[in-house]
Amino acid sequence: MKKFAIAIHAGAENMKKSEVSPEKEKAYRDGLSEALNAGWRVLKKGGTAVDAVETAVRSLEDNPLFNAGKGAALTELGENKMDAAIMDGKDMNAGACSNVQQVKNPISLARAIMEKTKHVYLTSDGAMDFAREQELTLKPIPYFQEEERIKEWEKQHEKEKKKPEARAKLRVD
Amino acid sequence: TVGAVALDQDGNLAAATSTGGLTNQMNGRVGDSPIIGAGTYANSEVVAVSCTGEGEEIMRSVLAHEVYALMKYKGLSVQEAVDEAVDMYKKKIGGDKGIIAMDPNGEVGMVYNCNLMFRGFRQGGDDPVVRIWED
């Protein structure tokens, strides 16, 4: 069998083990396993590395436990603004997007930018126009707004209103 | 932030990273994830890299490309490269960071300098490995 492999990550944080219930920990592990195995199956069938990383990241974006896609963090305006990038090591082609809303899987938008434009990086309205042109799946804003993220945002928003230097101290990458 | 790196059966590497950014981040702020060379980088001859953590520090470290440079020009293994990269600008830049990387042999490098990084890997027909803390 030819070599193939995949690795994935979600956030790097300072959360303590005691802050995570066994149920929550299991949910994290299940979410990681699901994404890892989704990407691995693509490789096992002979799919490309680009297909595999897109598949794994889409799975993580669809899981509200992780800070991307559904469950993305909220900006100071209480909006979800998502960023993504993909790079193909074969030809060093790359695609990226930032400040996009309502795109269910920003990683697939990044891939479309890589493969279907002459550019590397589209942002904001232009990226959204391109997502619509490519008929990527869009979701209504409430789809992305998880209760836990809203609570995090309210806590941080209040803290920063009282103490502006607290900005971004709550680092949810 | 979430991300993935992979090696396919044709020997090609790829990297992908996606993020919702920081809670209550300034409107218009863009982090490291979509910046090629900072949060994401791949060259099939050397390595594929995806980063997570404090975006400003990762951008100023050009972290993903740093891993590539350490392997290509210093000849480090993938694990040695991520270990060196994560603390390379510790005094000047600092920041909580996590890196995953994969070399053309499917070897995995993983590192983080904070309490945890949600992570996993699976190589060929081996069983999957999923980790959160230093377990």
CSV table of C-alpha atoms in Angstrom, one decimal:
chain,number,residue,atom,x,y,z
A,1,MET,CA,0.0,0.0,0.0
A,2,LYS,CA,1.3,3.5,-0.9
A,3,LYS,CA,1.8,5.9,2.0
A,4,PHE,CA,-1.0,8.2,3.0
A,5,ALA,CA,-1.7,10.1,6.2
A,6,ILE,CA,-3.7,13.0,7.7
A,7,ALA,CA,-3.5,15.1,10.8
A,8,ILE,CA,-6.1,17.6,12.1
A,9,HIS,CA,-6.4,20.2,14.8
A,10,ALA,CA,-8.9,22.5,16.4
A,11,GLY,CA,-8.0,25.2,18.9
A,12,ALA,CA,-4.9,25.6,21.1
A,13,GLU,CA,-6.1,27.0,24.4
A,14,ASN,CA,-5.5,27.4,28.1
A,15,MET,CA,-8.7,25.6,29.3
A,16,LYS,CA,-8.0,23.3,32.2
A,17,LYS,CA,-9.1,19.7,32.2
A,18,SER,CA,-11.2,20.4,35.3
A,19,GLU,CA,-13.3,22.9,33.3
A,20,VAL,CA,-14.4,20.2,30.8
A,21,SER,CA,-17.1,17.7,31.8
A,22,PRO,CA,-16.6,14.1,30.7
A,23,GLU,CA,-19.6,14.5,28.4
A,24,LYS,CA,-18.1,17.5,26.7
A,25,GLU,CA,-14.7,15.8,26.4
A,26,LYS,CA,-16.3,12.9,24.7
A,27,ALA,CA,-18.1,15.2,22.3
A,28,TYR,CA,-14.8,16.9,21.5
A,29,ARG,CA,-13.1,13.5,20.9
A,30,ASP,CA,-16.0,12.3,18.8
A,31,GLY,CA,-15.9,15.4,16.7
A,32,LEU,CA,-12.2,15.1,16.1
A,33,SER,CA,-12.5,11.4,15.2
A,34,GLU,CA,-15.3,12.0,12.8
A,35,ALA,CA,-13.3,14.7,10.9
A,36,LEU,CA,-10.1,12.7,11.0
A,37,ASN,CA,-11.8,9.6,9.6
A,38,ALA,CA,-13.7,11.5,7.0
A,39,GLY,CA,-10.4,12.8,5.6
A,40,TRP,CA,-8.7,9.5,6.0
A,41,ARG,CA,-11.4,7.7,4.0
A,42,VAL,CA,-10.8,10.1,1.1
A,43,LEU,CA,-7.1,9.3,1.1
A,44,LYS,CA,-7.7,5.5,1.4
A,45,LYS,CA,-9.8,5.6,-1.7
A,46,GLY,CA,-7.0,7.3,-3.6
A,47,GLY,CA,-8.4,10.9,-3.3
A,48,THR,CA,-6.1,13.9,-3.4
A,49,ALA,CA,-4.6,15.5,-0.3
A,50,VAL,CA,-6.6,18.7,-1.2
A,51,ASP,CA,-9.8,16.6,-1.2
A,52,ALA,CA,-8.9,15.1,2.2
A,53,VAL,CA,-8.0,18.3,4.0
A,54,GLU,CA,-11.2,20.0,2.6
A,55,THR,CA,-13.3,17.1,3.7
A,56,ALA,CA,-11.8,17.0,7.2
A,57,VAL,CA,-12.1,20.8,7.7
A,58,ARG,CA,-15.7,20.8,6.4
A,59,SER,CA,-16.6,18.2,9.1
A,60,LEU,CA,-15.0,20.5,11.8
A,61,GLU,CA,-16.8,23.5,10.4
A,62,ASP,CA,-20.1,21.7,10.6
A,63,ASN,CA,-19.5,20.8,14.3
A,64,PRO,CA,-20.6,23.6,16.6
A,65,LEU,CA,-18.0,22.7,19.2
A,66,PHE,CA,-15.2,24.1,17.1
A,67,ASN,CA,-14.6,27.8,16.2
A,68,ALA,CA,-15.2,27.7,12.5
A,69,GLY,CA,-18.3,27.6,10.3
A,70,LYS,CA,-21.3,26.7,12.6
A,71,GLY,CA,-20.3,27.9,16.1
A,72,ALA,CA,-17.8,30.5,14.9
A,73,ALA,CA,-16.9,33.3,17.4
A,74,LEU,CA,-18.7,36.6,17.3
A,75,THR,CA,-17.1,40.0,16.5
A,76,GLU,CA,-17.5,43.2,18.5
A,77,LEU,CA,-20.6,43.8,16.4
A,78,GLY,CA,-22.0,40.4,17.4
A,79,GLU,CA,-21.5,39.0,13.8
A,80,ASN,CA,-19.9,35.9,12.5
A,81,LYS,CA,-17.0,36.8,10.2
A,82,MET,CA,-15.1,33.7,9.0
A,83,ASP,CA,-11.8,33.2,7.3
A,84,ALA,CA,-10.2,30.2,5.6
A,85,ALA,CA,-7.3,29.1,3.4
A,86,ILE,CA,-6.2,26.1,1.5
A,87,MET,CA,-2.9,25.3,-0.2
A,88,ASP,CA,-2.0,22.5,-2.6
A,89,GLY,CA,1.6,21.5,-2.1
A,90,LYS,CA,1.7,19.8,-5.6
A,91,ASP,CA,1.7,23.1,-7.5
A,92,MET,CA,1.8,25.6,-4.5
A,93,ASN,CA,-1.5,27.0,-5.6
A,94,ALA,CA,-3.5,28.6,-2.8
A,95,GLY,CA,-6.9,30.1,-2.1
A,96,ALA,CA,-8.1,32.2,0.8
A,97,CYS,CA,-11.1,34.2,2.0
A,98,SER,CA,-11.9,36.4,4.9
A,99,ASN,CA,-14.7,38.3,6.5
A,100,VAL,CA,-17.4,36.1,5.0
A,101,GLN,CA,-20.8,35.5,6.5
A,102,GLN,CA,-23.4,32.9,5.8
A,103,VAL,CA,-21.1,30.6,3.8
A,104,LYS,CA,-21.7,27.2,5.4
A,105,ASN,CA,-18.2,26.0,4.6
A,106,PRO,CA,-15.6,28.8,4.1
A,107,ILE,CA,-12.9,26.2,3.3
A,108,SER,CA,-14.8,25.2,0.1
A,109,LEU,CA,-15.0,28.9,-0.8
A,110,ALA,CA,-11.2,29.1,-0.3
A,111,ARG,CA,-10.8,26.1,-2.6
A,112,ALA,CA,-13.1,27.6,-5.3
A,113,ILE,CA,-11.0,30.8,-5.2
A,114,MET,CA,-7.9,28.6,-5.6
A,115,GLU,CA,-9.2,26.7,-8.5
A,116,LYS,CA,-11.6,29.0,-10.3
A,117,THR,CA,-10.0,32.5,-10.1
A,118,LYS,CA,-6.6,33.8,-11.0
A,119,HIS,CA,-6.3,35.2,-7.4
A,120,VAL,CA,-5.2,33.9,-4.1
A,121,TYR,CA,-7.4,35.9,-1.7
A,122,LEU,CA,-10.9,37.4,-1.8
A,123,THR,CA,-12.5,39.2,1.1
A,124,SER,CA,-15.8,40.6,2.3
A,125,ASP,CA,-18.4,41.5,-0.4
A,126,GLY,CA,-16.3,40.2,-3.2
A,127,ALA,CA,-15.8,36.9,-1.6
A,128,MET,CA,-19.5,36.7,-0.8
A,129,ASP,CA,-20.4,37.6,-4.5
A,130,PHE,CA,-18.1,34.8,-5.6
A,131,ALA,CA,-19.6,32.3,-3.2
A,132,ARG,CA,-23.0,33.1,-4.7
A,133,GLU,CA,-21.7,32.9,-8.2
A,134,GLN,CA,-20.3,29.4,-7.4
A,135,GLU,CA,-23.6,28.4,-5.8
A,136,LEU,CA,-21.9,27.4,-2.6
A,137,THR,CA,-24.3,26.5,0.2
A,138,LEU,CA,-25.3,29.6,2.2
A,139,LYS,CA,-27.1,29.4,5.6
A,140,PRO,CA,-29.1,32.0,7.5
A,141,ILE,CA,-27.2,33.9,10.2
A,142,PRO,CA,-28.9,32.0,13.2
A,143,TYR,CA,-27.3,28.7,11.8
A,144,PHE,CA,-23.9,30.0,12.9
A,145,GLN,CA,-24.8,31.5,16.2
A,146,GLU,CA,-24.4,28.9,19.0
A,147,GLU,CA,-25.7,29.7,22.4
A,148,GLU,CA,-22.3,29.1,24.1
A,149,ARG,CA,-20.6,31.5,21.7
A,150,ILE,CA,-23.2,34.2,22.4
A,151,LYS,CA,-22.6,33.8,26.1
A,152,GLU,CA,-18.8,34.0,25.6
A,153,TRP,CA,-19.3,37.2,23.5
A,154,GLU,CA,-21.7,38.8,26.0
A,155,LYS,CA,-19.2,38.2,28.8
A,156,GLN,CA,-16.2,39.5,26.8
A,157,HIS,CA,-18.2,42.5,25.4
A,158,GLU,CA,-19.3,43.6,28.9
A,159,LYS,CA,-15.7,43.2,30.2
A,160,GLU,CA,-14.3,45.3,27.4
A,161,LYS,CA,-17.0,48.0,27.8
A,162,LYS,CA,-15.9,48.5,31.4
A,163,LYS,CA,-12.2,47.9,30.7
A,164,PRO,CA,-11.1,48.5,27.1
A,165,GLU,CA,-7.6,47.1,27.7
A,166,ALA,CA,-9.3,43.7,28.2
A,167,ARG,CA,-9.8,43.6,24.4
A,168,ALA,CA,-9.0,40.1,23.1
A,169,LYS,CA,-7.8,38.8,26.4
A,170,LEU,CA,-10.3,36.0,26.0
A,171,ARG,CA,-8.4,34.4,23.2
A,172,VAL,CA,-10.7,32.0,21.4
A,173,ASP,CA,-8.5,31.7,18.4
B,1,THR,CA,-9.6,27.6,14.4
B,2,VAL,CA,-9.6,24.2,12.8
B,3,GLY,CA,-7.2,22.8,10.2
B,4,ALA,CA,-5.8,19.7,8.5
B,5,VAL,CA,-2.7,18.5,6.6
B,6,ALA,CA,-2.6,15.4,4.5
B,7,LEU,CA,-0.3,13.3,2.3
B,8,ASP,CA,-2.1,11.4,-0.6
B,9,GLN,CA,-1.0,8.2,-2.3
B,10,ASP,CA,0.6,10.2,-5.2
B,11,GLY,CA,3.0,11.8,-2.7
B,12,ASN,CA,1.3,15.2,-2.6
B,13,LEU,CA,0.8,17.3,0.5
B,14,ALA,CA,-1.9,19.9,1.2
B,15,ALA,CA,-3.0,22.1,4.1
B,16,ALA,CA,-6.3,23.8,5.0
B,17,THR,CA,-7.3,26.1,7.9
B,18,SER,CA,-10.6,27.7,8.8
B,19,THR,CA,-11.6,30.0,11.7
B,20,GLY,CA,-14.2,32.1,13.3
B,21,GLY,CA,-11.6,34.5,14.7
B,22,LEU,CA,-11.4,35.9,18.2
B,23,THR,CA,-14.4,36.5,20.5
B,24,ASN,CA,-15.4,40.2,20.3
B,25,GLN,CA,-12.6,40.9,17.8
B,26,MET,CA,-12.5,44.3,16.2
B,27,ASN,CA,-14.7,44.6,13.1
B,28,GLY,CA,-12.6,44.0,10.0
B,29,ARG,CA,-9.8,42.1,11.9
B,30,VAL,CA,-8.3,39.3,9.9
B,31,GLY,CA,-6.2,36.7,11.7
B,32,ASP,CA,-3.4,34.4,10.5
B,33,SER,CA,-5.6,31.6,9.0
B,34,PRO,CA,-6.1,33.0,5.5
B,35,ILE,CA,-2.6,34.5,5.3
B,36,ILE,CA,-0.5,32.0,3.2
B,37,GLY,CA,2.7,31.4,5.0
B,38,ALA,CA,1.4,32.5,8.4
B,39,GLY,CA,-1.4,30.1,9.3
B,40,THR,CA,-1.3,27.8,6.3
B,41,TYR,CA,1.4,26.6,4.0
B,42,ALA,CA,2.2,23.5,1.8
B,43,ASN,CA,4.9,22.4,-0.6
B,44,SER,CA,4.9,18.7,-1.4
B,45,GLU,CA,8.7,18.6,-1.5
B,46,VAL,CA,9.0,19.7,2.1
B,47,VAL,CA,6.0,20.0,4.4
B,48,ALA,CA,2.3,21.0,4.9
B,49,VAL,CA,1.5,23.1,7.9
B,50,SER,CA,-1.6,24.5,9.6
B,51,CYS,CA,-1.5,26.7,12.7
B,52,THR,CA,-3.9,27.8,15.5
B,53,GLY,CA,-3.5,30.2,18.4
B,54,GLU,CA,-3.0,33.9,18.7
B,55,GLY,CA,-3.2,35.2,15.2
B,56,GLU,CA,-1.3,38.4,15.4
B,57,GLU,CA,1.7,36.6,16.9
B,58,ILE,CA,1.5,33.8,14.3
B,59,MET,CA,1.4,36.4,11.4
B,60,ARG,CA,4.4,38.3,12.9
B,61,SER,CA,6.2,35.0,13.2
B,62,VAL,CA,5.2,33.9,9.6
B,63,LEU,CA,4.9,30.7,11.5
B,64,ALA,CA,3.9,28.1,8.9
B,65,HIS,CA,6.6,29.2,6.5
B,66,GLU,CA,9.1,29.2,9.4
B,67,VAL,CA,8.4,25.4,9.8
B,68,TYR,CA,9.1,25.0,6.0
B,69,ALA,CA,12.3,27.0,6.2
B,70,LEU,CA,13.6,25.1,9.2
B,71,MET,CA,13.1,21.8,7.4
B,72,LYS,CA,14.3,23.0,4.0
B,73,TYR,CA,17.3,25.0,5.0
B,74,LYS,CA,18.3,23.7,8.4
B,75,GLY,CA,17.5,20.0,7.6
B,76,LEU,CA,15.3,19.5,10.7
B,77,SER,CA,12.8,16.7,10.9
B,78,VAL,CA,9.1,17.7,11.0
B,79,GLN,CA,8.8,17.3,14.8
B,80,GLU,CA,12.1,19.2,15.4
B,81,ALA,CA,10.9,22.0,13.1
B,82,VAL,CA,7.6,22.6,14.8
B,83,ASP,CA,9.3,22.4,18.2
B,84,GLU,CA,11.8,25.0,17.2
B,85,ALA,CA,9.2,27.2,15.4
B,86,VAL,CA,6.8,27.4,18.3
B,87,ASP,CA,9.3,29.1,20.6
B,88,MET,CA,11.5,30.8,18.0
B,89,TYR,CA,10.3,34.3,18.8
B,90,LYS,CA,9.3,33.6,22.4
B,91,LYS,CA,10.9,36.8,23.8
B,92,LYS,CA,10.2,39.2,20.9
B,93,ILE,CA,6.7,38.0,19.9
B,94,GLY,CA,5.4,35.3,22.3
B,95,GLY,CA,1.8,34.1,22.1
B,96,ASP,CA,-0.1,30.9,22.5
B,97,LYS,CA,0.4,28.8,19.4
B,98,GLY,CA,-0.3,25.3,18.1
B,99,ILE,CA,1.1,23.7,14.9
B,100,ILE,CA,0.4,20.6,13.0
B,101,ALA,CA,2.7,19.6,10.1
B,102,MET,CA,3.3,16.6,7.8
B,103,ASP,CA,6.3,15.7,5.7
B,104,PRO,CA,6.4,13.8,2.4
B,105,ASN,CA,6.8,10.5,4.2
B,106,GLY,CA,3.6,11.1,6.2
B,107,GLU,CA,5.4,11.8,9.4
B,108,VAL,CA,3.5,14.1,11.7
B,109,GLY,CA,4.8,17.0,13.8
B,110,MET,CA,2.6,18.5,16.5
B,111,VAL,CA,3.3,21.1,19.1
B,112,TYR,CA,1.5,23.6,21.3
B,113,ASN,CA,2.8,26.0,24.0
B,114,CYS,CA,-0.5,26.3,26.0
B,115,ASN,CA,-2.6,23.9,28.0
B,116,LEU,CA,-4.1,21.9,25.2
B,117,MET,CA,-4.6,21.5,21.5
B,118,PHE,CA,-7.4,19.5,20.0
B,119,ARG,CA,-5.7,17.2,17.6
B,120,GLY,CA,-5.5,13.9,15.9
B,121,PHE,CA,-3.7,11.9,13.1
B,122,ARG,CA,-4.0,8.7,11.2
B,123,GLN,CA,-1.3,7.2,9.1
B,124,GLY,CA,-2.0,4.5,6.4
B,125,GLY,CA,-3.8,1.5,7.9
B,126,ASP,CA,-2.9,2.4,11.5
B,127,ASP,CA,-5.6,3.2,14.0
B,128,PRO,CA,-6.6,6.8,14.5
B,129,VAL,CA,-5.0,8.8,17.3
B,130,VAL,CA,-7.0,11.6,18.9
B,131,ARG,CA,-5.6,13.8,21.8
B,132,ILE,CA,-6.6,16.9,23.7
B,133,TRP,CA,-4.3,17.4,26.6
B,134,GLU,CA,-0.8,15.9,27.2
B,135,ASP,CA,-2.4,12.4,27.1
